GROMACS .gro file of C-alpha atoms in nm:
model
  255
    1UNK     CA    1   0.542  -0.311   0.389
    2UNK     CA    2   0.263  -0.068   0.284
    3UNK     CA    3  -0.004  -0.223   0.070
    4UNK     CA    4  -0.257   0.069   0.075
    5UNK     CA    5  -0.434   0.117  -0.242
    6UNK     CA    6  -0.383  -0.240  -0.346
    7UNK     CA    7  -0.660  -0.493  -0.384
    8UNK     CA    8  -0.620  -0.878  -0.349
    9UNK     CA    9  -0.845  -1.159  -0.387
   10UNK     CA   10  -0.829  -1.435  -0.125
   11UNK     CA   11  -0.952  -1.781  -0.239
   12UNK     CA   12  -0.974  -2.070   0.009
   13UNK     CA   13  -1.052  -1.942   0.360
   14UNK     CA   14  -1.231  -2.218   0.545
   15UNK     CA   15  -1.181  -2.119   0.905
   16UNK     CA   16  -0.922  -1.944   1.132
   17UNK     CA   17  -0.677  -2.217   1.077
   18UNK     CA   18  -0.656  -2.179   0.710
   19UNK     CA   19  -0.337  -2.068   0.535
   20UNK     CA   20  -0.543  -1.833   0.335
   21UNK     CA   21  -0.665  -1.661   0.660
   22UNK     CA   22  -0.307  -1.619   0.747
   23UNK     CA   23  -0.240  -1.447   0.441
   24UNK     CA   24  -0.555  -1.225   0.476
   25UNK     CA   25  -0.431  -1.116   0.823
   26UNK     CA   26  -0.087  -1.032   0.678
   27UNK     CA   27  -0.216  -0.836   0.379
   28UNK     CA   28  -0.481  -0.661   0.600
   29UNK     CA   29  -0.213  -0.531   0.850
   30UNK     CA   30  -0.033  -0.387   0.562
   31UNK     CA   31  -0.339  -0.187   0.457
   32UNK     CA   32  -0.446  -0.387   0.148
   33UNK     CA   33  -0.817  -0.407   0.031
   34UNK     CA   34  -0.932  -0.769   0.038
   35UNK     CA   35  -1.186  -0.956  -0.176
   36UNK     CA   36  -1.284  -1.318  -0.058
   37UNK     CA   37  -1.438  -1.593  -0.265
   38UNK     CA   38  -1.623  -1.870  -0.099
   39UNK     CA   39  -1.769  -2.201  -0.217
   40UNK     CA   40  -2.122  -2.157  -0.071
   41UNK     CA   41  -2.321  -1.995   0.192
   42UNK     CA   42  -2.174  -2.226   0.465
   43UNK     CA   43  -1.843  -2.072   0.425
   44UNK     CA   44  -1.977  -1.730   0.421
   45UNK     CA   45  -2.107  -1.777   0.786
   46UNK     CA   46  -1.756  -1.901   0.885
   47UNK     CA   47  -1.593  -1.596   0.715
   48UNK     CA   48  -1.829  -1.348   0.869
   49UNK     CA   49  -1.714  -1.459   1.205
   50UNK     CA   50  -1.355  -1.377   1.115
   51UNK     CA   51  -1.374  -1.043   0.932
   52UNK     CA   52  -1.435  -0.867   1.259
   53UNK     CA   53  -1.080  -0.946   1.360
   54UNK     CA   54  -0.931  -0.750   1.068
   55UNK     CA   55  -0.848  -0.379   1.072
   56UNK     CA   56  -1.000  -0.296   0.742
   57UNK     CA   57  -1.357  -0.319   0.606
   58UNK     CA   58  -1.369  -0.592   0.337
   59UNK     CA   59  -1.724  -0.616   0.233
   60UNK     CA   60  -1.677  -0.790  -0.112
   61UNK     CA   61  -1.746  -1.169  -0.094
   62UNK     CA   62  -1.807  -1.368  -0.401
   63UNK     CA   63  -1.933  -1.717  -0.442
   64UNK     CA   64  -1.701  -1.922  -0.670
   65UNK     CA   65  -1.699  -2.296  -0.730
   66UNK     CA   66  -1.374  -2.372  -0.913
   67UNK     CA   67  -1.496  -2.689  -1.045
   68UNK     CA   68  -1.741  -2.506  -1.272
   69UNK     CA   69  -1.585  -2.288  -1.556
   70UNK     CA   70  -1.897  -2.063  -1.575
   71UNK     CA   71  -1.873  -2.003  -1.195
   72UNK     CA   72  -1.508  -1.880  -1.217
   73UNK     CA   73  -1.591  -1.655  -1.520
   74UNK     CA   74  -1.878  -1.503  -1.343
   75UNK     CA   75  -1.702  -1.465  -1.017
   76UNK     CA   76  -1.409  -1.256  -1.173
   77UNK     CA   77  -1.647  -1.050  -1.375
   78UNK     CA   78  -1.817  -0.948  -1.066
   79UNK     CA   79  -1.494  -0.881  -0.882
   80UNK     CA   80  -1.386  -0.665  -1.162
   81UNK     CA   81  -1.711  -0.480  -1.167
   82UNK     CA   82  -1.702  -0.421  -0.799
   83UNK     CA   83  -1.335  -0.331  -0.757
   84UNK     CA   84  -1.241  -0.177  -1.094
   85UNK     CA   85  -0.926  -0.395  -1.110
   86UNK     CA   86  -0.718  -0.615  -0.873
   87UNK     CA   87  -0.353  -0.639  -0.791
   88UNK     CA   88  -0.335  -1.006  -0.722
   89UNK     CA   89  -0.499  -1.338  -0.625
   90UNK     CA   90  -0.422  -1.586  -0.368
   91UNK     CA   91  -0.527  -1.948  -0.486
   92UNK     CA   92  -0.540  -2.155  -0.181
   93UNK     CA   93  -0.769  -2.439  -0.283
   94UNK     CA   94  -0.703  -2.809  -0.277
   95UNK     CA   95  -0.918  -3.113  -0.228
   96UNK     CA   96  -0.882  -3.489  -0.220
   97UNK     CA   97  -1.130  -3.751  -0.086
   98UNK     CA   98  -1.015  -3.844   0.266
   99UNK     CA   99  -0.980  -4.222   0.183
  100UNK     CA  100  -0.730  -4.143  -0.089
  101UNK     CA  101  -0.480  -3.995   0.184
  102UNK     CA  102  -0.433  -4.308   0.374
  103UNK     CA  103  -0.236  -4.638   0.266
  104UNK     CA  104  -0.074  -4.670  -0.061
  105UNK     CA  105  -0.092  -4.464  -0.377
  106UNK     CA  106  -0.164  -4.779  -0.584
  107UNK     CA  107  -0.499  -4.792  -0.428
  108UNK     CA  108  -0.600  -4.440  -0.570
  109UNK     CA  109  -0.935  -4.460  -0.763
  110UNK     CA  110  -0.971  -4.316  -1.097
  111UNK     CA  111  -1.240  -4.096  -0.974
  112UNK     CA  112  -1.043  -3.980  -0.682
  113UNK     CA  113  -0.754  -3.905  -0.915
  114UNK     CA  114  -0.945  -3.695  -1.144
  115UNK     CA  115  -1.123  -3.498  -0.860
  116UNK     CA  116  -0.790  -3.408  -0.675
  117UNK     CA  117  -0.622  -3.303  -1.001
  118UNK     CA  118  -0.933  -3.092  -1.104
  119UNK     CA  119  -0.969  -2.904  -0.777
  120UNK     CA  120  -0.617  -2.888  -0.660
  121UNK     CA  121  -0.430  -2.819  -0.990
  122UNK     CA  122  -0.655  -2.737  -1.300
  123UNK     CA  123  -0.831  -2.482  -1.091
  124UNK     CA  124  -0.524  -2.251  -1.094
  125UNK     CA  125  -0.539  -2.252  -1.481
  126UNK     CA  126  -0.901  -2.158  -1.490
  127UNK     CA  127  -0.862  -1.888  -1.227
  128UNK     CA  128  -0.557  -1.751  -1.420
  129UNK     CA  129  -0.766  -1.737  -1.742
  130UNK     CA  130  -1.038  -1.521  -1.589
  131UNK     CA  131  -0.848  -1.336  -1.310
  132UNK     CA  132  -0.612  -1.178  -1.573
  133UNK     CA  133  -0.898  -0.991  -1.730
  134UNK     CA  134  -0.951  -0.803  -1.401
  135UNK     CA  135  -0.557  -0.760  -1.336
  136UNK     CA  136  -0.415  -0.422  -1.297
  137UNK     CA  137  -0.058  -0.376  -1.438
  138UNK     CA  138   0.201  -0.566  -1.252
  139UNK     CA  139  -0.044  -0.801  -1.094
  140UNK     CA  140   0.058  -1.129  -0.926
  141UNK     CA  141  -0.102  -1.476  -0.883
  142UNK     CA  142   0.021  -1.684  -0.587
  143UNK     CA  143  -0.079  -2.052  -0.507
  144UNK     CA  144  -0.016  -2.278  -0.211
  145UNK     CA  145   0.179  -2.596  -0.259
  146UNK     CA  146   0.366  -2.847  -0.041
  147UNK     CA  147   0.685  -3.060  -0.037
  148UNK     CA  148   0.480  -3.368  -0.104
  149UNK     CA  149   0.465  -3.243  -0.464
  150UNK     CA  150   0.849  -3.274  -0.496
  151UNK     CA  151   0.910  -3.579  -0.286
  152UNK     CA  152   0.712  -3.891  -0.212
  153UNK     CA  153   0.568  -3.887   0.138
  154UNK     CA  154   0.361  -4.139   0.326
  155UNK     CA  155  -0.020  -4.098   0.304
  156UNK     CA  156  -0.003  -3.781   0.083
  157UNK     CA  157  -0.061  -4.006  -0.235
  158UNK     CA  158  -0.280  -3.851  -0.495
  159UNK     CA  159  -0.262  -3.506  -0.333
  160UNK     CA  160   0.125  -3.513  -0.393
  161UNK     CA  161   0.059  -3.589  -0.766
  162UNK     CA  162  -0.194  -3.306  -0.769
  163UNK     CA  163   0.074  -3.065  -0.610
  164UNK     CA  164   0.338  -3.169  -0.872
  165UNK     CA  165   0.085  -3.076  -1.142
  166UNK     CA  166   0.019  -2.745  -0.958
  167UNK     CA  167   0.402  -2.676  -0.937
  168UNK     CA  168   0.441  -2.731  -1.315
  169UNK     CA  169   0.131  -2.521  -1.381
  170UNK     CA  170   0.293  -2.226  -1.195
  171UNK     CA  171   0.594  -2.246  -1.429
  172UNK     CA  172   0.372  -2.284  -1.751
  173UNK     CA  173   0.135  -1.993  -1.624
  174UNK     CA  174   0.451  -1.779  -1.546
  175UNK     CA  175   0.560  -1.819  -1.908
  176UNK     CA  176   0.208  -1.758  -2.044
  177UNK     CA  177   0.116  -1.455  -1.823
  178UNK     CA  178   0.472  -1.309  -1.804
  179UNK     CA  179   0.442  -1.135  -2.154
  180UNK     CA  180   0.157  -0.919  -2.011
  181UNK     CA  181   0.378  -0.828  -1.697
  182UNK     CA  182   0.197  -1.062  -1.464
  183UNK     CA  183   0.361  -1.296  -1.223
  184UNK     CA  184   0.278  -1.647  -1.090
  185UNK     CA  185   0.454  -1.796  -0.799
  186UNK     CA  186   0.388  -2.060  -0.523
  187UNK     CA  187   0.457  -2.088  -0.166
  188UNK     CA  188   0.548  -2.430  -0.026
  189UNK     CA  189   0.436  -2.423   0.330
  190UNK     CA  190   0.536  -2.651   0.606
  191UNK     CA  191   0.272  -2.872   0.765
  192UNK     CA  192   0.018  -2.671   0.955
  193UNK     CA  193  -0.297  -2.787   1.131
  194UNK     CA  194  -0.561  -2.693   0.895
  195UNK     CA  195  -0.906  -2.843   0.775
  196UNK     CA  196  -0.733  -3.000   0.478
  197UNK     CA  197  -0.439  -3.140   0.665
  198UNK     CA  198  -0.658  -3.319   0.917
  199UNK     CA  199  -0.745  -3.563   0.646
  200UNK     CA  200  -0.378  -3.687   0.599
  201UNK     CA  201  -0.298  -4.000   0.780
  202UNK     CA  202  -0.064  -3.974   1.076
  203UNK     CA  203  -0.030  -3.595   1.042
  204UNK     CA  204   0.078  -3.536   1.393
  205UNK     CA  205   0.399  -3.749   1.330
  206UNK     CA  206   0.481  -3.514   1.045
  207UNK     CA  207   0.468  -3.212   1.269
  208UNK     CA  208   0.687  -3.386   1.522
  209UNK     CA  209   0.938  -3.488   1.254
  210UNK     CA  210   0.961  -3.112   1.142
  211UNK     CA  211   1.052  -3.016   1.503
  212UNK     CA  212   1.332  -3.271   1.519
  213UNK     CA  213   1.459  -3.237   1.167
  214UNK     CA  214   1.413  -2.873   1.037
  215UNK     CA  215   1.707  -2.624   1.093
  216UNK     CA  216   1.466  -2.387   1.296
  217UNK     CA  217   1.356  -2.694   1.515
  218UNK     CA  218   0.988  -2.582   1.503
  219UNK     CA  219   0.678  -2.576   1.276
  220UNK     CA  220   0.573  -2.260   1.097
  221UNK     CA  221   0.239  -2.083   1.153
  222UNK     CA  222  -0.023  -1.935   0.941
  223UNK     CA  223   0.103  -1.573   0.975
  224UNK     CA  224   0.461  -1.662   0.883
  225UNK     CA  225   0.340  -1.822   0.554
  226UNK     CA  226   0.080  -1.544   0.506
  227UNK     CA  227   0.374  -1.292   0.532
  228UNK     CA  228   0.550  -1.479   0.248
  229UNK     CA  229   0.237  -1.479   0.034
  230UNK     CA  230   0.208  -1.101   0.091
  231UNK     CA  231   0.570  -1.046  -0.027
  232UNK     CA  232   0.515  -1.239  -0.342
  233UNK     CA  233   0.197  -1.061  -0.415
  234UNK     CA  234   0.353  -0.720  -0.360
  235UNK     CA  235   0.575  -0.513  -0.587
  236UNK     CA  236   0.880  -0.611  -0.367
  237UNK     CA  237   0.881  -0.939  -0.562
  238UNK     CA  238   0.847  -0.765  -0.905
  239UNK     CA  239   1.133  -0.957  -1.049
  240UNK     CA  240   1.023  -1.305  -0.927
  241UNK     CA  241   0.802  -1.527  -1.130
  242UNK     CA  242   0.772  -1.914  -1.176
  243UNK     CA  243   0.924  -1.987  -0.851
  244UNK     CA  244   0.835  -2.199  -0.545
  245UNK     CA  245   0.914  -2.035  -0.227
  246UNK     CA  246   0.952  -2.256   0.088
  247UNK     CA  247   0.841  -2.136   0.415
  248UNK     CA  248   0.889  -2.445   0.626
  249UNK     CA  249   1.151  -2.366   0.887
  250UNK     CA  250   1.402  -2.493   0.626
  251UNK     CA  251   1.272  -2.859   0.635
  252UNK     CA  252   1.304  -2.897   0.254
  253UNK     CA  253   1.685  -2.856   0.262
  254UNK     CA  254   1.764  -3.154   0.497
  255UNK     CA  255   1.820  -3.522   0.403
   0.00000   0.00000   0.00000
């Protein structure tokens, strides 16, 4: 797939294990221009270490704290000014307090619930609101979700509820932005060792279960998920919107 001349914003690269980094690698290999958003300077230093591994020169890095409306608005105004327009956004941002991801869901705190829903679900809506002002015709918005939003899973707790809200947001945003020709989809990735997943209790047992239960008898990696993201961002998926595409070795289909 050739994406030369296309420009995509990648939100959510924390380190080399990030799913967002897998997507960046995939898009870069296809010739796309990339813009990265980071939370703060600490993440800039980590990103600078990674950029040397890419083929292209991707120099635009913009700070964006999705918990602040004015930050999101400013970030996409800056991106539009520097690029002239973008062809899509990967939203790979989620957060919950680590102590909310162990034990039972009934122990979730009110503050923890609000935080997880704000960062992990509402942020997609505020990103869509301001990103669409920079969208080129036919642009696409893709977010990252997980099976824990569709089914109850041990220790996923409030993040599962946040992912369920995110999944629903995908459908409502697809309806909202579709009139302007923009698409909104999600990739439901299988469990991958990332900074975020390390907070989930008994995560190693989940990986082992996938190897035993999934039709492909293995876990997926960042690049496989990144290729799925690239497909949904590209014009090859021009007729797909409001969908959740599973990239999980088929684990979601098994009982």
